[in-house]
Short mmCIF file of C-alpha atoms in Angstrom, two decimals:
data_model
loop_
_atom_site.label_atom_id
_atom_site.label_comp_id
_atom_site.label_asym_id
_atom_site.label_seq_id
_atom_site.Cartn_x
_atom_site.Cartn_y
_atom_site.Cartn_z
CA MET W 1 30.09 179.81 194.57
CA SER W 2 33.73 178.07 193.10
CA VAL W 3 33.28 180.05 189.99
CA ALA W 4 32.69 183.37 191.50
CA ARG W 5 35.75 182.63 193.61
CA ARG W 6 38.08 181.63 191.07
CA GLN W 7 36.86 184.67 189.00
CA PHE W 8 37.51 186.83 191.79
CA LEU W 9 40.83 185.42 192.72
CA PHE W 10 42.33 185.92 188.92
CA GLY W 11 40.22 188.59 187.64
CA ALA W 12 40.28 192.37 187.99
CA GLY W 13 39.02 192.66 191.48
CA VAL W 14 35.22 192.82 191.42
CA ALA W 15 34.14 192.53 194.41
CA MET W 16 33.20 195.08 196.62
CA ALA W 17 35.81 194.26 198.96
CA ALA W 18 38.17 195.32 196.46
CA GLY W 19 38.11 198.84 196.56
CA ALA W 20 38.41 198.94 200.29
CA ALA W 21 41.73 196.35 200.30
CA ALA W 22 43.30 198.29 197.65
CA ALA W 23 43.12 201.20 199.50
CA GLN W 24 45.15 199.50 202.34
CA GLU W 25 48.08 198.27 200.50
CA THR W 26 51.30 199.71 199.76
CA PRO W 27 51.55 200.54 196.03
CA VAL W 28 54.43 198.95 194.20
CA SER W 29 56.90 201.02 192.13
CA THR W 30 59.24 199.07 189.45
CA ALA W 31 61.18 202.49 189.23
CA THR W 32 64.76 202.13 188.25
CA SER W 33 65.70 204.69 190.82
CA ALA W 34 68.94 203.03 192.27
CA LEU W 35 70.26 203.49 188.79
CA PRO W 36 71.98 207.17 188.11
CA ALA W 37 69.99 209.17 185.70
CA ALA W 38 71.21 208.82 182.12
CA THR W 39 73.81 211.58 181.18
CA PRO W 40 74.67 212.26 177.55
CA GLY W 41 77.72 210.09 176.11
CA ALA W 42 78.85 206.71 177.50
CA PRO W 43 77.05 205.36 180.49
CA ASP W 44 78.53 205.32 183.67
CA TRP W 45 79.30 201.21 183.70
CA ASN W 46 80.92 201.45 187.30
CA ALA W 47 77.45 202.43 188.67
CA ILE W 48 75.62 200.24 186.38
CA ARG W 49 78.14 197.34 187.65
CA ALA W 50 77.50 198.67 191.49
CA GLN W 51 73.88 197.61 190.98
CA PHE W 52 75.08 193.91 190.79
CA GLN W 53 75.89 191.73 193.79
CA THR W 54 77.77 189.14 193.14
CA ALA W 55 80.94 187.06 194.94
CA PRO W 56 83.78 189.38 195.34
CA ASP W 57 86.02 186.14 194.95
CA GLN W 58 84.42 185.38 191.57
CA ILE W 59 84.56 186.68 188.05
CA ASN W 60 81.03 185.46 186.47
CA MET W 61 81.40 185.10 183.03
CA SER W 62 78.01 182.86 182.63
CA ALA W 63 75.07 185.30 182.53
CA MET W 64 74.08 183.19 179.43
CA LEU W 65 73.08 180.70 182.30
CA ILE W 66 71.35 182.33 184.91
CA ALA W 67 71.29 185.99 185.54
CA THR W 68 72.27 187.94 188.98
CA HIS W 69 69.28 190.52 189.80
CA PRO W 70 70.50 194.07 189.54
CA LYS W 71 69.08 196.22 192.55
CA PRO W 72 65.73 197.51 190.73
CA VAL W 73 64.93 194.13 190.15
CA ARG W 74 65.72 192.64 193.43
CA ALA W 75 63.96 195.53 194.83
CA ALA W 76 60.62 195.03 192.50
CA ILE W 77 60.49 191.40 193.49
CA ASP W 78 60.92 191.96 197.69
CA GLN W 79 58.09 194.38 197.61
CA PHE W 80 55.84 192.18 195.80
CA ARG W 81 56.98 189.25 198.07
CA ARG W 82 56.35 191.36 201.26
CA GLU W 83 53.05 192.40 200.00
CA LEU W 84 51.97 188.82 199.05
CA ASP W 85 53.34 187.93 202.57
CA TRP W 86 51.11 190.45 203.99
CA ARG W 87 47.90 189.81 202.38
CA PRO W 88 48.33 186.92 200.14
CA VAL W 89 44.83 186.43 198.80
CA THR W 90 43.24 189.98 198.43
CA TYR W 91 46.88 191.01 197.00
CA LEU W 92 46.72 188.59 194.31
CA GLU W 93 42.80 189.12 193.63
CA ASN W 94 43.37 192.75 193.45
CA ASN W 95 46.49 192.94 191.46
CA ASN W 96 47.56 189.81 189.39
CA ARG W 97 45.52 190.82 185.79
CA ARG W 98 46.88 194.37 186.37
CA LEU W 99 50.50 193.68 187.11
CA GLN W 100 50.55 190.73 184.38
CA GLY W 101 49.37 193.43 182.08
CA TYR W 102 52.35 195.94 183.06
CA SER W 103 54.70 192.73 182.13
CA ARG W 104 53.23 191.96 179.28
CA ALA W 105 53.51 195.72 178.14
CA ALA W 106 57.04 195.90 179.29
CA GLY W 107 58.01 192.90 177.02
CA GLY W 108 56.29 194.22 174.11
CA ARG W 109 57.94 197.66 174.48
CA TYR W 110 61.35 196.03 174.48
CA LEU W 111 60.46 193.82 171.54
CA GLY W 112 58.64 196.62 169.68
CA VAL W 113 55.04 195.35 169.74
CA GLU W 114 51.83 195.85 171.68
CA GLY W 115 51.50 194.25 175.14
CA ARG W 116 48.62 191.96 173.78
CA GLN W 117 50.87 190.25 171.25
CA VAL W 118 53.12 189.13 174.27
CA ALA W 119 52.55 186.17 176.52
CA LEU W 120 54.28 185.44 180.02
CA THR W 121 55.99 182.28 180.30
CA ASP W 122 58.35 180.90 183.02
CA SER W 123 61.46 180.05 180.31
CA THR W 124 62.64 179.78 176.85
CA THR W 125 61.92 176.14 176.88
CA MET W 126 58.29 176.40 178.20
CA GLY W 127 58.00 179.05 175.31
CA ALA W 128 59.20 176.74 172.80
CA ALA W 129 57.15 173.98 173.73
CA LEU W 130 53.86 176.07 174.13
CA VAL W 131 54.69 177.47 170.51
CA TYR W 132 55.71 174.28 168.46
CA SER W 133 53.14 172.22 170.08
CA GLY W 134 50.53 175.10 169.36
CA LEU W 135 51.10 175.34 165.81
CA LYS W 136 48.13 174.43 163.30
CA LEU W 137 50.27 172.09 161.29
CA ARG W 138 48.75 169.21 158.97
CA PRO W 139 49.81 165.77 158.53
CA GLY W 140 52.71 165.77 156.14
CA ASP W 141 53.51 169.79 156.83
CA GLU W 142 57.18 170.29 157.31
CA ILE W 143 59.24 172.11 159.84
CA LEU W 144 62.84 173.07 158.51
CA THR W 145 65.21 173.57 161.31
CA THR W 146 69.11 172.73 161.32
CA HIS W 147 71.66 170.17 163.14
CA GLN W 148 72.98 173.27 164.87
CA ASP W 149 69.93 174.26 166.86
CA TYR W 150 69.53 173.10 170.53
CA TYR W 151 68.13 170.19 172.38
CA VAL W 152 64.81 172.27 173.70
CA THR W 153 63.99 173.00 169.77
CA HIS W 154 64.62 169.59 168.72
CA GLU W 155 62.70 168.19 171.24
CA SER W 156 60.10 170.48 171.05
CA LEU W 157 59.62 169.83 167.54
CA ARG W 158 59.87 165.94 167.97
CA HIS W 159 56.92 165.93 170.55
CA ALA W 160 54.88 168.58 168.42
CA ALA W 161 55.19 166.04 165.01
CA VAL W 162 54.08 163.07 167.06
CA ARG W 163 50.99 164.81 167.67
CA ASN W 164 50.08 166.50 164.44
CA GLY W 165 52.00 164.40 162.09
CA ALA W 166 54.17 167.25 160.55
CA VAL W 167 57.64 166.30 159.41
CA ILE W 168 60.94 167.40 160.64
CA LYS W 169 63.90 168.48 158.41
CA ARG W 170 67.54 169.39 159.64
CA ILE W 171 70.22 170.54 157.65
CA SER W 172 73.61 172.20 158.17
CA LEU W 173 74.10 175.85 158.29
CA TYR W 174 77.90 175.69 157.29
CA ASP W 175 80.11 172.65 157.07
CA ASP W 176 83.18 174.74 159.02
CA ILE W 177 82.16 177.66 161.58
CA ASN W 178 85.69 179.26 160.52
CA ALA W 179 84.43 179.62 156.86
CA VAL W 180 80.76 180.32 157.87
CA SER W 181 78.88 183.54 156.20
CA GLU W 182 75.80 185.13 155.96
CA PRO W 183 75.04 184.55 152.33
CA GLN W 184 75.95 180.61 153.03
CA MET W 185 73.35 180.59 155.98
CA VAL W 186 70.80 182.22 153.88
CA GLY W 187 71.28 180.20 150.83
CA ARG W 188 71.17 177.16 152.33
CA LEU W 189 68.11 177.86 154.45
CA ILE W 190 65.96 179.04 151.46
CA ASN W 191 67.55 176.53 149.00
CA SER W 192 65.99 173.64 151.55
CA ILE W 193 62.46 175.00 151.64
CA THR W 194 60.16 172.47 149.52
CA PRO W 195 56.54 173.17 149.10
CA ARG W 196 55.32 171.48 152.16
CA THR W 197 57.45 173.82 154.21
CA ARG W 198 55.42 175.63 156.75
CA VAL W 199 57.70 176.63 159.68
CA LEU W 200 61.24 177.70 159.84
CA ALA W 201 62.58 177.10 163.42
CA LEU W 202 65.90 179.03 164.07
CA THR W 203 68.08 180.13 166.98
CA TRP W 204 69.05 183.80 166.74
CA VAL W 205 72.60 183.08 168.94
CA HIS W 206 73.89 179.67 169.08
CA SER W 207 74.40 178.50 172.59
CA SER W 208 77.25 175.95 171.55
CA THR W 209 79.37 178.34 169.18
CA GLY W 210 78.52 181.66 169.89
CA LEU W 211 77.44 181.78 166.06
CA LYS W 212 74.56 184.54 165.44
CA ILE W 213 72.82 183.95 162.61
CA PRO W 214 71.37 186.56 160.16
CA VAL W 215 67.71 186.70 160.79
CA ALA W 216 67.23 189.83 159.05
CA ALA W 217 68.69 188.62 155.70
CA ILE W 218 66.59 185.38 156.36
CA SER W 219 63.32 186.81 156.67
CA ASN W 220 63.84 189.23 154.08
CA ALA W 221 64.56 186.39 151.58
CA LEU W 222 61.60 184.39 153.34
CA LYS W 223 59.55 187.14 151.98
CA ALA W 224 59.99 186.19 148.64
CA VAL W 225 59.30 183.00 148.76
CA ASN W 226 55.95 183.55 150.76
CA ALA W 227 54.99 186.19 148.30
CA GLY W 228 54.24 183.37 145.98
CA ARG W 229 52.47 181.22 148.18
CA GLN W 230 48.60 181.15 149.29
CA GLU W 231 48.16 182.63 153.01
CA PRO W 232 47.59 178.92 154.42
CA ASP W 233 50.75 177.68 152.75
CA GLN W 234 52.99 180.73 153.63
CA ILE W 235 55.77 180.09 156.18
CA ILE W 236 56.05 181.03 159.89
CA LEU W 237 59.80 181.89 160.85
CA VAL W 238 59.92 181.19 164.24
CA LEU W 239 63.07 182.46 166.62
CA ASP W 240 64.78 181.08 169.60
CA GLY W 241 65.80 184.68 170.71
CA VAL W 242 67.51 184.20 174.17
CA HIS W 243 71.18 184.54 173.73
CA GLY W 244 69.97 187.80 171.85
CA PHE W 245 67.49 189.20 173.97
CA GLY W 246 68.78 191.60 176.68
CA ASN W 247 72.07 192.19 174.53
CA GLN W 248 71.54 193.24 170.91
CA ASP W 249 70.01 196.41 169.81
CA ALA W 250 66.85 194.86 167.65
CA ASP W 251 63.26 194.10 167.89
CA MET W 252 60.75 192.14 166.54
CA ASN W 253 60.30 194.46 163.30
CA SER W 254 64.12 194.51 162.48
CA LEU W 255 64.27 190.93 163.07
CA GLY W 256 61.57 190.33 160.73
CA CYS W 257 60.40 186.96 162.91
CA ASP W 258 56.65 185.99 163.49
CA ILE W 259 57.42 184.52 166.57
CA PHE W 260 60.04 185.10 169.17
CA VAL W 261 60.77 182.91 172.13
CA ALA W 262 63.08 183.86 175.09
CA GLY W 263 63.68 183.93 178.73
CA CYS W 264 63.72 187.01 180.89
CA HIS W 265 66.41 185.56 183.48
CA LYS W 266 69.34 185.67 181.12
CA TRP W 267 71.04 188.65 179.51
CA LEU W 268 67.88 190.58 180.41
CA PHE W 269 68.65 190.06 184.10
CA GLY W 270 65.21 189.56 184.76
CA PRO W 271 63.28 187.75 187.53
CA ARG W 272 64.45 184.11 187.56
CA GLY W 273 61.67 181.59 186.02
CA THR W 274 60.19 184.01 183.84
CA GLY W 275 59.93 184.46 179.85
CA VAL W 276 58.32 185.81 177.15
CA ILE W 277 56.58 184.51 173.61
CA ALA W 278 55.79 187.60 171.41
CA ALA W 279 54.21 187.16 167.57
CA ASN W 280 52.84 189.22 165.46
CA ASP W 281 49.14 188.75 163.88
CA ARG W 282 50.33 186.15 161.81
CA GLY W 283 52.28 184.16 164.38
CA TRP W 284 49.26 184.27 166.64
CA ALA W 285 46.71 183.13 163.93
CA ALA W 286 49.04 180.17 163.50
CA MET W 287 49.07 178.98 167.11
CA ARG W 288 46.48 177.86 169.50
CA PRO W 289 46.92 177.87 173.67
CA THR W 290 48.33 174.62 175.29
CA ILE W 291 47.93 175.70 178.74
CA PRO W 292 44.61 177.49 180.16
CA SER W 293 44.97 180.83 180.78
CA PHE W 294 43.96 182.38 184.35
CA VAL W 295 43.81 185.90 182.89
CA ASP W 296 42.14 185.72 179.62
CA SER W 297 38.35 187.15 180.00
CA SER W 298 37.17 185.51 176.56
CA ALA W 299 38.38 181.90 177.48
CA TRP W 300 36.80 182.34 181.22
CA GLY W 301 33.47 183.60 179.58
CA ALA W 302 33.20 180.92 177.25
CA TRP W 303 33.97 178.25 179.71
CA ILE W 304 31.41 179.90 182.16
CA ASN W 305 28.68 180.24 179.32
CA ASN W 306 29.10 176.87 177.21
CA ALA W 307 29.78 179.21 174.45
CA PRO W 308 32.51 178.48 171.29
CA LEU W 309 35.93 180.30 171.63
CA PRO W 310 37.22 181.36 168.30
CA ASP W 311 40.21 179.81 167.04
CA HIS W 312 42.65 182.37 167.29
CA SER W 313 45.18 183.02 170.08
CA ASN W 314 46.93 185.92 171.61
CA GLY W 315 49.48 186.89 174.47
CA VAL W 316 46.77 186.88 176.94
CA MET W 317 45.35 183.81 176.07
CA MET W 318 48.95 181.67 175.52
CA SER W 319 49.94 182.62 179.36
CA PRO W 320 49.71 179.63 181.40
CA GLY W 321 47.83 180.22 184.15
CA GLY W 322 47.83 178.22 187.22
CA PHE W 323 49.88 179.49 190.88
CA LYS W 324 53.61 180.21 190.63
CA ALA W 325 55.80 182.91 191.61
CA PHE W 326 53.90 185.55 190.94
CA GLU W 327 56.26 188.19 192.50
CA HIS W 328 58.95 187.48 189.76
CA ILE W 329 56.47 187.71 186.96
CA TRP W 330 55.31 190.93 188.10
CA ALA W 331 58.88 192.28 188.34
CA ILE W 332 59.77 191.90 184.85
CA PRO W 333 59.08 195.78 183.87
CA ALA W 334 61.96 196.52 186.27
CA ALA W 335 64.08 194.68 184.25
CA VAL W 336 63.05 196.06 181.21
CA GLU W 337 63.36 199.70 182.62
CA PHE W 338 66.85 198.98 183.67
CA HIS W 339 67.94 198.14 180.15
CA GLU W 340 66.00 201.20 178.72
CA LYS W 341 67.54 203.50 181.07
CA ILE W 342 71.01 202.55 180.22
CA GLY W 343 69.81 202.29 176.26
CA LYS W 344 69.31 199.14 174.11
CA ALA W 345 72.38 200.54 171.68
CA ASN W 346 74.94 200.96 174.69
CA VAL W 347 74.10 197.81 175.95
CA ALA W 348 74.76 196.09 172.92
CA ASN W 349 77.80 198.10 172.23
CA ARG W 350 79.23 197.24 175.76
CA THR W 351 78.25 193.57 174.65
CA THR W 352 80.67 193.87 171.75
CA GLN W 353 83.31 195.55 173.30
CA LEU W 354 83.82 193.36 176.01
CA ALA W 355 83.08 189.78 173.85
CA SER W 356 85.56 191.61 171.18
CA GLN W 357 88.06 191.96 173.50
CA LEU W 358 87.87 188.47 174.80
CA LYS W 359 87.91 186.77 171.24
CA GLU W 360 91.05 188.64 170.32
CA GLY W 361 92.96 187.76 173.66
CA LEU W 362 91.79 184.25 173.21
CA ALA W 363 92.81 184.46 169.18
CA ALA W 364 96.38 185.06 170.20
CA MET W 365 97.32 182.24 172.66
CA PRO W 366 98.43 179.13 170.50
CA HIS W 367 97.25 176.58 173.09
CA VAL W 368 93.63 178.16 172.45
CA ARG W 369 91.16 177.59 169.20
CA LEU W 370 88.62 180.27 168.97
CA VAL W 371 85.43 178.90 167.94
CA THR W 372 83.02 181.68 167.65
CA PRO W 373 83.06 183.95 164.80
CA ARG W 374 85.12 187.17 165.39
CA GLN W 375 83.21 189.48 163.51
CA PRO W 376 80.40 191.41 165.45
CA GLY W 377 77.80 190.59 163.10
CA LEU W 378 78.14 187.28 163.35
CA SER W 379 78.42 186.58 167.09
CA ALA W 380 76.98 188.29 170.55
CA GLY W 381 78.18 187.65 173.96
CA ILE W 382 78.93 183.95 173.86
CA VAL W 383 82.35 183.04 173.14
CA SER W 384 83.14 179.27 172.96
CA PHE W 385 86.54 177.87 172.31
CA ASP W 386 88.92 174.54 173.05
CA VAL W 387 91.76 174.76 174.88
CA ASP W 388 94.81 171.82 173.55
CA GLY W 389 95.19 168.73 176.09
CA LEU W 390 91.69 169.88 178.14
CA SER W 391 88.24 168.67 177.60
CA ALA W 392 85.63 171.46 177.74
CA ASP W 393 84.64 170.23 181.44
CA GLY W 394 88.30 169.91 182.68
CA ALA W 395 89.02 173.66 181.21
CA VAL W 396 85.74 174.69 183.09
CA HIS W 397 86.59 172.97 186.28
CA ALA W 398 90.49 174.13 185.96
CA LEU W 399 88.92 177.92 185.37
CA ARG W 400 86.71 177.62 188.30
CA GLN W 401 89.43 176.62 190.32
CA ARG W 402 91.15 179.96 189.25
CA ARG W 403 87.65 181.74 190.58
CA VAL W 404 86.50 182.26 186.74
CA ILE W 405 83.08 180.70 186.19
CA ALA W 406 82.94 179.26 182.73
CA SER W 407 80.44 176.52 181.33
CA ALA W 408 80.75 173.55 178.69
CA ALA W 409 78.41 173.55 175.88
CA PRO W 410 75.79 170.66 176.68
CA TYR W 411 76.07 169.44 173.14
CA ALA W 412 77.64 166.18 171.49
CA VAL W 413 80.72 168.52 170.53
CA GLN W 414 81.43 170.50 173.87
CA HIS W 415 83.35 173.77 173.93
CA VAL W 416 84.17 176.06 176.70
CA ARG W 417 82.09 179.22 176.83
CA LEU W 418 82.65 182.85 178.62
CA THR W 419 79.74 185.24 178.20
CA PRO W 420 81.04 188.85 179.40
CA SER W 421 78.05 191.14 179.89
CA ILE W 422 77.17 194.05 181.37
CA MET W 423 77.86 193.49 184.77
CA ASN W 424 81.77 192.79 183.88
CA THR W 425 84.42 195.40 183.17
CA PRO W 426 87.37 195.29 180.80
CA ALA W 427 89.58 194.57 183.83
CA ASP W 428 87.28 191.29 184.52
CA VAL W 429 87.98 190.41 180.75
CA ASP W 430 92.08 190.96 181.34
CA ALA W 431 91.84 188.94 184.59
CA THR W 432 89.88 185.99 182.71
CA LEU W 433 92.68 186.08 179.73
CA ALA W 434 95.24 185.66 182.06
CA GLU W 435 93.95 182.71 183.95
CA VAL W 436 92.76 180.96 180.38
CA ARG W 437 96.73 181.66 179.36
CA ALA W 438 98.03 179.85 182.59
CA LEU W 439 95.53 176.57 181.18
CA LYS W 440 98.71 175.98 178.93
CA SER W 441 100.90 174.76 182.06
CA VAL W 442 98.15 172.36 183.39
#
């Protein structure tokens, strides 16, 4: 009895009542009807800005932390929430697997992979933990990462190494960010690989300095290393991609990584509390699930029949089960469609334009030290800097008093961060620069 109930709740709606119930339920659309139709040439950025409801007395320059939902995402979440409030049990039973499938397909479409190659998570943190804990590593296998990577990567790797006996090796990508270059970063990583190296654990855009690493060049160099290795000894490239996901015109193929982890509630402006793991077939073959899936029929069927399950994984198997904010998970396609309607290249160009305007303005201020590289090839949307006479927290506080929302990077060495995005305008950047300029008198 309990088995049938659970299977019904998270399955495709196999009970006879499902058909009748489905006929009564309002279909949910995730179409971005609120956004004006795309036209040739530059998008209407004023119309796009109008999709966001933000406090008019603040300039929000912190999209990298937690996003404001644009109108299509708000609408999708609201409609799904109404359906769940109206018929919580039957709507979940009849729609969960199908709607999660749509979300995986949308994430896959954005990243250039099939929906089966995408798992749905709650955040970048959860995704990184699931990936690194799930990697099939042997005692003594080496994971190569950098000193510049974030706490989430370092701590997830530490937990994993305690369990599987792997060895973590950290290197510095550079000595001085003002002199950093693509050849330097590629060379340091490739030259640090040893015969024991099995995983390269990297971050696409560093949340401390705003540095964007040359992932495609690194993956190309890694191919030459792997070409000389037997398949079990080849190196997997895992990428924390959250600060490029939603503001760069790239996908899994162009990046060349095997596993990609990101949250949807930052630059993608997706539903809060959602994220993705995407992997190619080699990446999935290197992982095992950690949390039971409620939408994977093979795992469920093996449990019911007390049968063995193949030692492999995919996006469905890797998607954690349990009860959660389903209306947010199901609304991921609305965020992807919002970006698709604008155009990924247009989003990337706009982000570059605003970030470049901000960097040029900051670099001209004698009391400011720009940390983020000025070259677009080595940066994305995060702009980090220091202010003479103020700590990072002090500068953030002073800017917030001036109604500019900045943040301080949570690292041993902190910097002030401003992150212009598609919900901002050049006028927002000019106003922000004026307030930073005024900090010299604080």
